[in-house]
CSV table of C-alpha atoms in Angstrom, one decimal:
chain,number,residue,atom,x,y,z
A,1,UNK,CA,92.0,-93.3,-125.8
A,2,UNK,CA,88.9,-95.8,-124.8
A,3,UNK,CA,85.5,-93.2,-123.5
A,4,UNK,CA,83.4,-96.4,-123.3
A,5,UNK,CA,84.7,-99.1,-122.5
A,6,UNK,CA,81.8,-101.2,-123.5
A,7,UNK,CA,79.6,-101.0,-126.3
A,8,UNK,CA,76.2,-98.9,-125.8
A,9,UNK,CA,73.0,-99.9,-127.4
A,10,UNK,CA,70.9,-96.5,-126.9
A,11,UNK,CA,67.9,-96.0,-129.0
A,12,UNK,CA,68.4,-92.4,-130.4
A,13,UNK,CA,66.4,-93.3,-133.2
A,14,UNK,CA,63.5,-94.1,-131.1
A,15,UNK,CA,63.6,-90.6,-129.7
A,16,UNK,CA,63.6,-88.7,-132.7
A,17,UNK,CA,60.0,-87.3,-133.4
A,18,UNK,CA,60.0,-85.9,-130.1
A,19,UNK,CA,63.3,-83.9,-130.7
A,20,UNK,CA,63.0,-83.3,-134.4
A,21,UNK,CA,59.3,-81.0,-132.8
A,22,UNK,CA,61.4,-79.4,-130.3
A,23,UNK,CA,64.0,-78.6,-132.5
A,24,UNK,CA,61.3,-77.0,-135.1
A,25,UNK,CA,59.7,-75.4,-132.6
A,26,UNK,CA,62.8,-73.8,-131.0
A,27,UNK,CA,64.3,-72.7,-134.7
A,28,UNK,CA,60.9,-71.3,-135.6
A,29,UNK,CA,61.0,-69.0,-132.2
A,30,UNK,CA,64.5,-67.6,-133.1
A,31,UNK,CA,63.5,-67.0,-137.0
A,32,UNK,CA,60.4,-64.9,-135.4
A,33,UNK,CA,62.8,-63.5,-133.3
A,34,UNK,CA,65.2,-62.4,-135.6
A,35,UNK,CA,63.0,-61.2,-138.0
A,36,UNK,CA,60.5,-59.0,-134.9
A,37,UNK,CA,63.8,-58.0,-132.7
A,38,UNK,CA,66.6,-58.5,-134.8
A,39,UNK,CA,70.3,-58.8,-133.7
A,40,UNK,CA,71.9,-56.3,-132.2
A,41,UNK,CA,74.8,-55.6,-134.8
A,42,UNK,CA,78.2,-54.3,-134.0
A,43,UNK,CA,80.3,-51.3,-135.7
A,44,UNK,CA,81.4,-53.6,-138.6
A,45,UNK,CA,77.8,-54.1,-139.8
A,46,UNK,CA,75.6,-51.1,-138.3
A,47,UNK,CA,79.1,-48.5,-138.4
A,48,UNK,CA,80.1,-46.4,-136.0
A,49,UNK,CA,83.2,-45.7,-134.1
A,50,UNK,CA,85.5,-47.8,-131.6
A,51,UNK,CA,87.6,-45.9,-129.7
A,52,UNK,CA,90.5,-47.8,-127.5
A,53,UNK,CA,91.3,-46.2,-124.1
A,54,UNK,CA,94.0,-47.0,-121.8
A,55,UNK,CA,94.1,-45.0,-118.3
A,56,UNK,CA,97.2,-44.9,-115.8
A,57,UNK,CA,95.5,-45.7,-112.6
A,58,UNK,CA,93.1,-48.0,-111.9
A,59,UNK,CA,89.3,-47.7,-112.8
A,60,UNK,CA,86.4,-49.7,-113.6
A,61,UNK,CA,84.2,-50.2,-116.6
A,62,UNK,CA,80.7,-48.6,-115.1
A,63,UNK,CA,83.1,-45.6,-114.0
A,64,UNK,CA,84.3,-45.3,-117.5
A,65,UNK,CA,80.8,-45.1,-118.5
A,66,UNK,CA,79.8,-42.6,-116.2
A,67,UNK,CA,82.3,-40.1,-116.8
A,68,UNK,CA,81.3,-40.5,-120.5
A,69,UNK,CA,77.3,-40.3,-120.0
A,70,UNK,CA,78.1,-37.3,-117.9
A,71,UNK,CA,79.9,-35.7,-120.6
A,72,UNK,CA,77.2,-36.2,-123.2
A,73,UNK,CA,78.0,-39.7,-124.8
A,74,UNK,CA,74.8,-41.4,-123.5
A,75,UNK,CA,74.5,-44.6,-126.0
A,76,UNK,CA,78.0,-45.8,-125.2
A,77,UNK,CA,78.8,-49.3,-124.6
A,78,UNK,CA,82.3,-49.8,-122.3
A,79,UNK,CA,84.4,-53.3,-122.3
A,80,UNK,CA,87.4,-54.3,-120.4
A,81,UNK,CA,90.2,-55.5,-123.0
A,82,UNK,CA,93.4,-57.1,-121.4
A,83,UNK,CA,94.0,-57.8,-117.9
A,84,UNK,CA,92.3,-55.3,-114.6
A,85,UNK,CA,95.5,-54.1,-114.0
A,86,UNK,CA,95.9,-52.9,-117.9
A,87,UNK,CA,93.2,-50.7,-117.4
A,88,UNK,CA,92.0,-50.6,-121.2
A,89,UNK,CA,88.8,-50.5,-122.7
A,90,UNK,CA,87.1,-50.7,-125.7
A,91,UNK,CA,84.6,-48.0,-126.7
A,92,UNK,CA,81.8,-48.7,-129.5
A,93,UNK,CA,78.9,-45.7,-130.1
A,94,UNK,CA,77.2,-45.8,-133.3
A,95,UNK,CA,77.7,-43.2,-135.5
A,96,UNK,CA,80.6,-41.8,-137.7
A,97,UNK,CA,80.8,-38.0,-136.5
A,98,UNK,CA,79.1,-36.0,-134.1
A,99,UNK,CA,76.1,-34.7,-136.4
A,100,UNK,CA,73.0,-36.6,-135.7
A,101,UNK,CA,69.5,-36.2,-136.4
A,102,UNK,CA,69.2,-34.4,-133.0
A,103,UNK,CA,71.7,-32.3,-132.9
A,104,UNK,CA,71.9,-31.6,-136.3
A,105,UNK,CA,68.6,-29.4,-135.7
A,106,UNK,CA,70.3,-27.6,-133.7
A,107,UNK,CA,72.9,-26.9,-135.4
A,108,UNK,CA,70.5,-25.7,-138.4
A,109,UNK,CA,68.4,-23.1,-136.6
A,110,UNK,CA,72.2,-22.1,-134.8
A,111,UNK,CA,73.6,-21.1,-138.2
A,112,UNK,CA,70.3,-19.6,-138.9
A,113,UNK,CA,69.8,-17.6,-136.5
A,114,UNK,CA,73.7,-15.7,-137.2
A,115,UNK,CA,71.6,-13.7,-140.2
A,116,UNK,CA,70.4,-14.4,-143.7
A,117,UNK,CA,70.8,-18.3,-144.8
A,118,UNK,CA,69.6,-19.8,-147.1
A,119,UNK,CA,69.2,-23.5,-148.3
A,120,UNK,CA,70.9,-24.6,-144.9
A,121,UNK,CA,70.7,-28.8,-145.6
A,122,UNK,CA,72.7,-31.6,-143.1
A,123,UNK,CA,74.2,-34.8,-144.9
A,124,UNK,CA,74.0,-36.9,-141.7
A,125,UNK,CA,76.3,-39.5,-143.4
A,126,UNK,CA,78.7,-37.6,-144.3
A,127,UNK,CA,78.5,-35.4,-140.9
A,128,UNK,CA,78.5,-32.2,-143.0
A,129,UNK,CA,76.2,-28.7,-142.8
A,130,UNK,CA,76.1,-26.9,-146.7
A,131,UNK,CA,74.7,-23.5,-146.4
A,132,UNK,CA,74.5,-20.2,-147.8
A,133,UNK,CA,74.7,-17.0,-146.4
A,134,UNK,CA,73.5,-13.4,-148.1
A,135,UNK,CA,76.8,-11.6,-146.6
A,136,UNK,CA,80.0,-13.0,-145.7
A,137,UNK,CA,80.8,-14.3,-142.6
A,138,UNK,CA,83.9,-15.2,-140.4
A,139,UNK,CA,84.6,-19.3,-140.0
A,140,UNK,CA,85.3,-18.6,-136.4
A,141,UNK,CA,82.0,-17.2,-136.0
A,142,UNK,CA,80.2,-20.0,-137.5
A,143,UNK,CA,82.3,-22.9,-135.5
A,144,UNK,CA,81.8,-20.8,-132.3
A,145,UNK,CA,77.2,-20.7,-133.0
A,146,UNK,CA,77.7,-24.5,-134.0
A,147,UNK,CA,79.8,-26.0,-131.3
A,148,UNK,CA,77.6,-23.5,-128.8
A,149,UNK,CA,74.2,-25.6,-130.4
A,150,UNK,CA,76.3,-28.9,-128.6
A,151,UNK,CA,77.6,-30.3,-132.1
A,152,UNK,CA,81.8,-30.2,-132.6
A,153,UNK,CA,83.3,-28.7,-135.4
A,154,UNK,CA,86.7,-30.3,-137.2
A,155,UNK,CA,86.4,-26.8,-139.7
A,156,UNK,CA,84.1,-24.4,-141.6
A,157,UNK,CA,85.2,-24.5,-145.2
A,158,UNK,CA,84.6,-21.1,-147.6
A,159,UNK,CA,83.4,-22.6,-150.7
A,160,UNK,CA,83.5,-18.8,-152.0
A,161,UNK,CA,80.0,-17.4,-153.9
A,162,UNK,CA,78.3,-18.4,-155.9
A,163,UNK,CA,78.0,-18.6,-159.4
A,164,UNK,CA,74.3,-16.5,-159.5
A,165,UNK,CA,75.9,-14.5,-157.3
A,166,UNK,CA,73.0,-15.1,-154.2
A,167,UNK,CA,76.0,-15.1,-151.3
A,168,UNK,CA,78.8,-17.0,-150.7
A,169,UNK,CA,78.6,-21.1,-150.1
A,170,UNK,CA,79.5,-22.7,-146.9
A,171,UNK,CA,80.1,-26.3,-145.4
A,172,UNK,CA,80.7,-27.3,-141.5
A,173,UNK,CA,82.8,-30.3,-141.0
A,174,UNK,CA,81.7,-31.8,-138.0
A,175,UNK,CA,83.9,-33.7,-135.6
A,176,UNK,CA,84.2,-37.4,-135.5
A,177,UNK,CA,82.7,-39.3,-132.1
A,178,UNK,CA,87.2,-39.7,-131.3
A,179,UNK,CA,86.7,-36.5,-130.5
A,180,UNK,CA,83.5,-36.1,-128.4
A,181,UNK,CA,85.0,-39.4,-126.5
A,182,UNK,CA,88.2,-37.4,-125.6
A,183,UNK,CA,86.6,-34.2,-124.6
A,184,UNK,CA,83.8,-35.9,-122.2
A,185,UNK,CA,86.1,-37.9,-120.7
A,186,UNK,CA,88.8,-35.3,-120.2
A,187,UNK,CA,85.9,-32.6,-118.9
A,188,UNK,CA,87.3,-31.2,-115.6
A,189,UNK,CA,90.4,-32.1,-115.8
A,190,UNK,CA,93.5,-30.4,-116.2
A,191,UNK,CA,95.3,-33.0,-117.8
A,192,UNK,CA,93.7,-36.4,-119.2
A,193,UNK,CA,94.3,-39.2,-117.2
A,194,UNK,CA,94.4,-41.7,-120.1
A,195,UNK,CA,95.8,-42.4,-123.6
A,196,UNK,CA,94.0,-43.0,-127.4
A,197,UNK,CA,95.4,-46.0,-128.2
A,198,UNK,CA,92.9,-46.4,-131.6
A,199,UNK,CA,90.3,-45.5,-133.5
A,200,UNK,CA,87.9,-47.0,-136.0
A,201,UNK,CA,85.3,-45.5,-137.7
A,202,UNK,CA,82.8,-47.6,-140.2
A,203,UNK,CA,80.5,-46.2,-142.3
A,204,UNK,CA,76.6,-47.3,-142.5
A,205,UNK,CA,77.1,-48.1,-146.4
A,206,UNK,CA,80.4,-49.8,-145.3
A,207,UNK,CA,78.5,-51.6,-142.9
A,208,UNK,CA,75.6,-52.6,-144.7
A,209,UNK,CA,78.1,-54.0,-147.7
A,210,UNK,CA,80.1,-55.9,-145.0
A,211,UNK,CA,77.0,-57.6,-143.6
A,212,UNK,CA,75.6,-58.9,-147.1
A,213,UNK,CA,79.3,-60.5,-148.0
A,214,UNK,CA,79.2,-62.1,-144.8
A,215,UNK,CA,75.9,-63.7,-145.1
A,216,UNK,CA,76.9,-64.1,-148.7
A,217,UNK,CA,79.9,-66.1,-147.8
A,218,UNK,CA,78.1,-67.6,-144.9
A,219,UNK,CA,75.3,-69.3,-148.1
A,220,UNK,CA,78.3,-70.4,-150.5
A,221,UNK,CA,79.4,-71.9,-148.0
A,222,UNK,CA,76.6,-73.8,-146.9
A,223,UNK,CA,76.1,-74.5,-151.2
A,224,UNK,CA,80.0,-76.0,-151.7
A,225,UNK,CA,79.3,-78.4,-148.8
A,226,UNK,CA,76.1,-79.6,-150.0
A,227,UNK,CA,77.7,-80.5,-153.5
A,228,UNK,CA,80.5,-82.1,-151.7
A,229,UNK,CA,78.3,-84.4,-149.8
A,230,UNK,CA,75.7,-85.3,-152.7
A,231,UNK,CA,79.0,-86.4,-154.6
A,232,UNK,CA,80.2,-88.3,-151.6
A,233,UNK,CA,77.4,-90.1,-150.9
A,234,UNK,CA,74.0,-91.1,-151.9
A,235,UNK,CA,71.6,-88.3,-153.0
A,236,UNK,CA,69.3,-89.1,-149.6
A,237,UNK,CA,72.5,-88.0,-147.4
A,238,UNK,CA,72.5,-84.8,-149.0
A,239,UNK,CA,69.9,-83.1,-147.6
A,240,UNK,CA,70.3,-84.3,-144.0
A,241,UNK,CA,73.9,-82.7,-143.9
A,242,UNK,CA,72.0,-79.4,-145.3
A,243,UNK,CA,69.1,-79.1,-143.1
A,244,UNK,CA,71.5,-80.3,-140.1
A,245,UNK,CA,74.1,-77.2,-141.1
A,246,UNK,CA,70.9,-74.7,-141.1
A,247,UNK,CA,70.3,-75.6,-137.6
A,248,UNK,CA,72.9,-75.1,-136.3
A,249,UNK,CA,73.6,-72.1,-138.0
A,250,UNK,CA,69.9,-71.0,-136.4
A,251,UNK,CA,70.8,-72.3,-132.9
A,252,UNK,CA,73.9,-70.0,-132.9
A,253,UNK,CA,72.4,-67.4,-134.2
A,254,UNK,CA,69.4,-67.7,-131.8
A,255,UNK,CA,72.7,-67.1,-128.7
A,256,UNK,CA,73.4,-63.4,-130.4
A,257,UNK,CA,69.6,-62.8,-130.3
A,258,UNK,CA,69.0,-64.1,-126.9
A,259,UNK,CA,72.3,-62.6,-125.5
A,260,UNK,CA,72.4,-59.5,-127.5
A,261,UNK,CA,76.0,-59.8,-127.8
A,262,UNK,CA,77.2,-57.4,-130.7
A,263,UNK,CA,76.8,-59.3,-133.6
A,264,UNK,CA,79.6,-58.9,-136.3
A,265,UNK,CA,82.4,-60.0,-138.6
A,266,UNK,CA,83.6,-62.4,-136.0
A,267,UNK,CA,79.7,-63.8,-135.7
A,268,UNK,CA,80.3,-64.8,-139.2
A,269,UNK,CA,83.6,-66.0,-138.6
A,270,UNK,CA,81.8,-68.5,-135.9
A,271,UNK,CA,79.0,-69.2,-137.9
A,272,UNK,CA,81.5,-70.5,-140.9
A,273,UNK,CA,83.7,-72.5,-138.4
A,274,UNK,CA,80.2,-73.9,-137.1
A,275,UNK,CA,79.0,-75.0,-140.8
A,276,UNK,CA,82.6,-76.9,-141.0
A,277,UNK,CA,82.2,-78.7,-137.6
A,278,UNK,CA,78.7,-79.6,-138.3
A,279,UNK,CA,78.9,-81.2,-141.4
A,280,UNK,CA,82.5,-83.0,-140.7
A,281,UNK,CA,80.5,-84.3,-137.0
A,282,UNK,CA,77.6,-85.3,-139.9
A,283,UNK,CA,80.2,-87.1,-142.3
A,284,UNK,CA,81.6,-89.5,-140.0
A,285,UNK,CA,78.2,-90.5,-138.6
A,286,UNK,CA,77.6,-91.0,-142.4
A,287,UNK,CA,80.7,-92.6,-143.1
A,288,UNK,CA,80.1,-95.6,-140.4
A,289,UNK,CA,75.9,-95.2,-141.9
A,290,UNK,CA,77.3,-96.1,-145.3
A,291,UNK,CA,79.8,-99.2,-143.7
A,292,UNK,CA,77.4,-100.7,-141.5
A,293,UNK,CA,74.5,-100.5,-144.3
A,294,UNK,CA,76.8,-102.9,-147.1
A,295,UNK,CA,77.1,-105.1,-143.1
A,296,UNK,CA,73.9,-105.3,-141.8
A,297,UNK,CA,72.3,-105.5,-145.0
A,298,UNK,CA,68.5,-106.7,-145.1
A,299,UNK,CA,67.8,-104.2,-141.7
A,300,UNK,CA,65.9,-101.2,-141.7
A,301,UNK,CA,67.9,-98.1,-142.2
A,302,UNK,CA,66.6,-96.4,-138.8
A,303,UNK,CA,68.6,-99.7,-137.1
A,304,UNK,CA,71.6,-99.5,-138.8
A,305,UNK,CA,71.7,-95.9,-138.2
A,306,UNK,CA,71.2,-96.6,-134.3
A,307,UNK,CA,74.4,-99.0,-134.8
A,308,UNK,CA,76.7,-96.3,-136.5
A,309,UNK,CA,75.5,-93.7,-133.8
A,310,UNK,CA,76.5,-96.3,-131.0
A,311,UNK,CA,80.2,-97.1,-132.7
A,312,UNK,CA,81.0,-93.9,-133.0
A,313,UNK,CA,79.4,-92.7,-129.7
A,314,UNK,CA,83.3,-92.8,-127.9
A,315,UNK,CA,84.9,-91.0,-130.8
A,316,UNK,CA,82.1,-88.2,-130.7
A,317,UNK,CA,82.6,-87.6,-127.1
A,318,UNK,CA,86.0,-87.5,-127.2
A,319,UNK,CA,86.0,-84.8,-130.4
A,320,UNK,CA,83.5,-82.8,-128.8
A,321,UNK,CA,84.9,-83.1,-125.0
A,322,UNK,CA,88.8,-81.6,-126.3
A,323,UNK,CA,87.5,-79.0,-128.3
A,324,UNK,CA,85.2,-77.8,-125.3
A,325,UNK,CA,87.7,-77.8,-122.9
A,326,UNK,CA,89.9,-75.4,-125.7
A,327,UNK,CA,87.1,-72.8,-125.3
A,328,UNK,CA,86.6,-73.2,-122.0
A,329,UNK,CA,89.9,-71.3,-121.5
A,330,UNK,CA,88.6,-69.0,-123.7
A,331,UNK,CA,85.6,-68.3,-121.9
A,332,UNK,CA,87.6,-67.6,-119.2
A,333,UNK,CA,90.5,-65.4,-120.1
A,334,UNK,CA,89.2,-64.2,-122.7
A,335,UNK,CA,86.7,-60.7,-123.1
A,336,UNK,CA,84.9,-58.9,-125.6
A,337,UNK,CA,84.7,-60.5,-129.4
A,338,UNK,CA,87.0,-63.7,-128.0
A,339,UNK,CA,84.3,-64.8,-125.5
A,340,UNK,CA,82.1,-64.4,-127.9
A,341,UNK,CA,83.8,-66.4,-130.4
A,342,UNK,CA,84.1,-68.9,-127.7
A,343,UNK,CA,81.0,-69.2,-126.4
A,344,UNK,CA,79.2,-69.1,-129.9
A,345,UNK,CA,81.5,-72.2,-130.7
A,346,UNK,CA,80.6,-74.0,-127.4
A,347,UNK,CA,76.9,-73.2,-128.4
A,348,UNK,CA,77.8,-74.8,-131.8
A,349,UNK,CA,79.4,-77.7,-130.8
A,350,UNK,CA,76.7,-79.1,-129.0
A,351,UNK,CA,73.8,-78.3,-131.3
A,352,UNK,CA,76.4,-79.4,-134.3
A,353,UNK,CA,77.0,-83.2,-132.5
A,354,UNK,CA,72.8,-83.2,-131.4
A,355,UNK,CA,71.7,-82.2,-135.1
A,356,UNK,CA,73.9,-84.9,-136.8
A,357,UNK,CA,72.3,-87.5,-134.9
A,358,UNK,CA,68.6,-85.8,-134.4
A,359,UNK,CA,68.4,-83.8,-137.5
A,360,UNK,CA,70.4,-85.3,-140.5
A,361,UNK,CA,69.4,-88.9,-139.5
A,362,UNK,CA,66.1,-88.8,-139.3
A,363,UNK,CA,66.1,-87.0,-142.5
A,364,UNK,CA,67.9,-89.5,-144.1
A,365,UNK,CA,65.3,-92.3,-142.6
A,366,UNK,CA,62.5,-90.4,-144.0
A,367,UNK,CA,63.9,-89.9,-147.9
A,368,UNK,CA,64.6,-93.7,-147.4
A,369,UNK,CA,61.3,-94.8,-146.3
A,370,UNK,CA,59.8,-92.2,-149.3
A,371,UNK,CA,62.0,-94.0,-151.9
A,372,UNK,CA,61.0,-97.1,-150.7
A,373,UNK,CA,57.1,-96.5,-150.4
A,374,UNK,CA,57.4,-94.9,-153.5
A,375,UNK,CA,59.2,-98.0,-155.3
A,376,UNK,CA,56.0,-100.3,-153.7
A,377,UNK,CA,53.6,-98.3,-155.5
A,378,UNK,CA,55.4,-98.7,-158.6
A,379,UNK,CA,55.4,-102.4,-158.3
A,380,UNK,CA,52.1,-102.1,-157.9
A,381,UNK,CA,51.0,-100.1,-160.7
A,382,UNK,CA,53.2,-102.5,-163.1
A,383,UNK,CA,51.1,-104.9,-165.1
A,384,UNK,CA,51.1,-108.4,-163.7
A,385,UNK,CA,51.8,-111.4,-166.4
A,386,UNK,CA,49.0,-113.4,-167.4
């Protein structure tokens, strides 16, 4: 299939000091971004829970989150999975169990306040109150003071006394936020009006650990491709197909900061898939660099380059233009992580085919002209025969 019929002689070359400044300029705002506001990370990398609802009549997503705000879940983020007419939704709150710092409080001067305790200490990441108490006590009495104090209770376990013989030991299991979720949403009704379909909960170390690996991944990456492309080609290519890859990765990154779309495992899946179209938009640009150099040779390399960005202007276009259009049903259809999969790949399709022509070319030009200058001033300094 024929884009361009004729051949095009645009000077992108010409234009590159101008783009190469706005391209720093706009990568240095999302870097100071980043590093001042951060992302706004989903359950896989800050943990929490997600909770999938499905209800059997019809209802919207800001009625969802009412119900739950009015029933206590007040940082609760509500998304429409499927079709309007499933009527399913994805719940994410951050946090493993109901014990927070908050209510954990609370819950302390509660279980105080039933008689003599002592050394009273909440493990907010495992969502579990240890205590000790001079006498002994019934569990149902301690759940009862604890879920009163607005903090649910899974059990009270009797760890029996202990060994100084000070009282006996206790520990309060608190409830996981599946639970809160089904009791604010069922609140004032006889019978709930809609099914748990699932429930994940991730930890905050779990979390944490997942987010390195994926930025691990996310480097090696980055490192393998580099290696393949300083074997490939000459060592000036190199870093061009590098420095083009971190934009891009940048540019993306700088849509989840702008956007504040949760950003998780499926960022980094994007992210990677952007690194691989990058540098394969890069190599082909490189590849007809390389042919048209061994051509047109005696030019200056920021003219070939012009040449090899105009011959494979059609084939660019074309690549770019059918894997849009793919996305662009996604963008559509799809909701939740798949839109923003899709629309982190659109954003990375366009900054991968500008940065291949305005960031690893120019590059490229520059080690060349160095190499050059710096070959002139070695002839220079070489003694001349008498």
């Amino acid at each position: 299939m024929q884009i361009l019929k004729n051949k095009t002689n645009i000077d992108f070359i010409g234009k590159r000091k101008p783009a190469v400044f706005i391209s720093t300029l706009v990568n240095l705002a999302i870097l100071v971004g980043i590093a001042t506001v951060g992302f706004n990370y989903g359950v896989d990398f800050a943990g929490g829970t997600v909770v999938e609802l499905k209800f059997n009549h019809s209802i919207s997503a800001a009625d969802v989150r009412e119900r739950a705000q009015k029933g206590g879940l007040h940082d609760v983020s509500v998304q429409n999975i499927g079709s309007a007419d499933e009527n399913a939704f994805l719940l994410r709150m951050g946090g493993v169990t109901q014990l927070t710092e908050e209510n954990a409080e609370k819950a302390k001067k509660a279980i105080e306040a039933l008689g003599s305790m002592r050394n009273v200490y909440a493990d907010l990441a495992n969502g579990i109150i240890n205590f000790r108490s001079a006498t002994p006590m019934a569990a149902e009495t301690i759940k009862k003071a604890v879920e009163d104090s607005g903090t649910g209770v899974q059990e009270v376990r009797v760890l029996g006394e202990s060994q100084a013989g000070a009282g006996t030991d206790y520990q309060v299991v608190a409830s996981g936020m599946a639970d809160k979720v089904y009791s604010a949403l069922g609140a004032g009704l006889e019978k709930p009006d809609f099914e748990q379909r699932r429930v994940d909960y991730v930890g905050p170390q779990v979390g944490k650990q997942l987010r390195n690996r994926g930025i691990m991944a996310l480097l090696y990456s980055m490192v393998a491709i580099l290696i393949y492309v300083a074997f490939r080609f000459d060592f000036k290519f190199g870093p061009g197909a590098l420095l083009a890859m971190i934009h891009d990765v940048i540019m993306v990154a700088g849509y989840y900061l702008v956007s504040r779309r949760e950003f998780g495992l499926t960022a980094i899946a994007a992210l990677l898939t952007i690194v691989g179209y990058s540098v394969n938009d890069t190599i082909v640009i490189y590849d007809r660099i390389r042919e048209d150099m061994a051509k047109f040779k005696g030019k200056p390399l920021a003219e070939v380059i012009n040449i090899a960005i105009n011959d494979t202007l059609g084939r660019t276009i074309l690549t770019s233009g059918t894997t849009a259009l793919s996305l662009i049903g996604l963008l559509i259809f799809g909701v939740g992580e798949i839109f923003d999969f899709a629309m982190a790949m659109l954003v990375g399709i366009l900054v991968g085919t500008y940065s291949s022509v305005y960031i690893a070319s120019p590059l490229t030009i520059w080690l060349d002209e160095r190499a050059a200058a710096k070959e002139a001033r070695h002839r220079d300094e070489m003694p001349k025969p008498a």
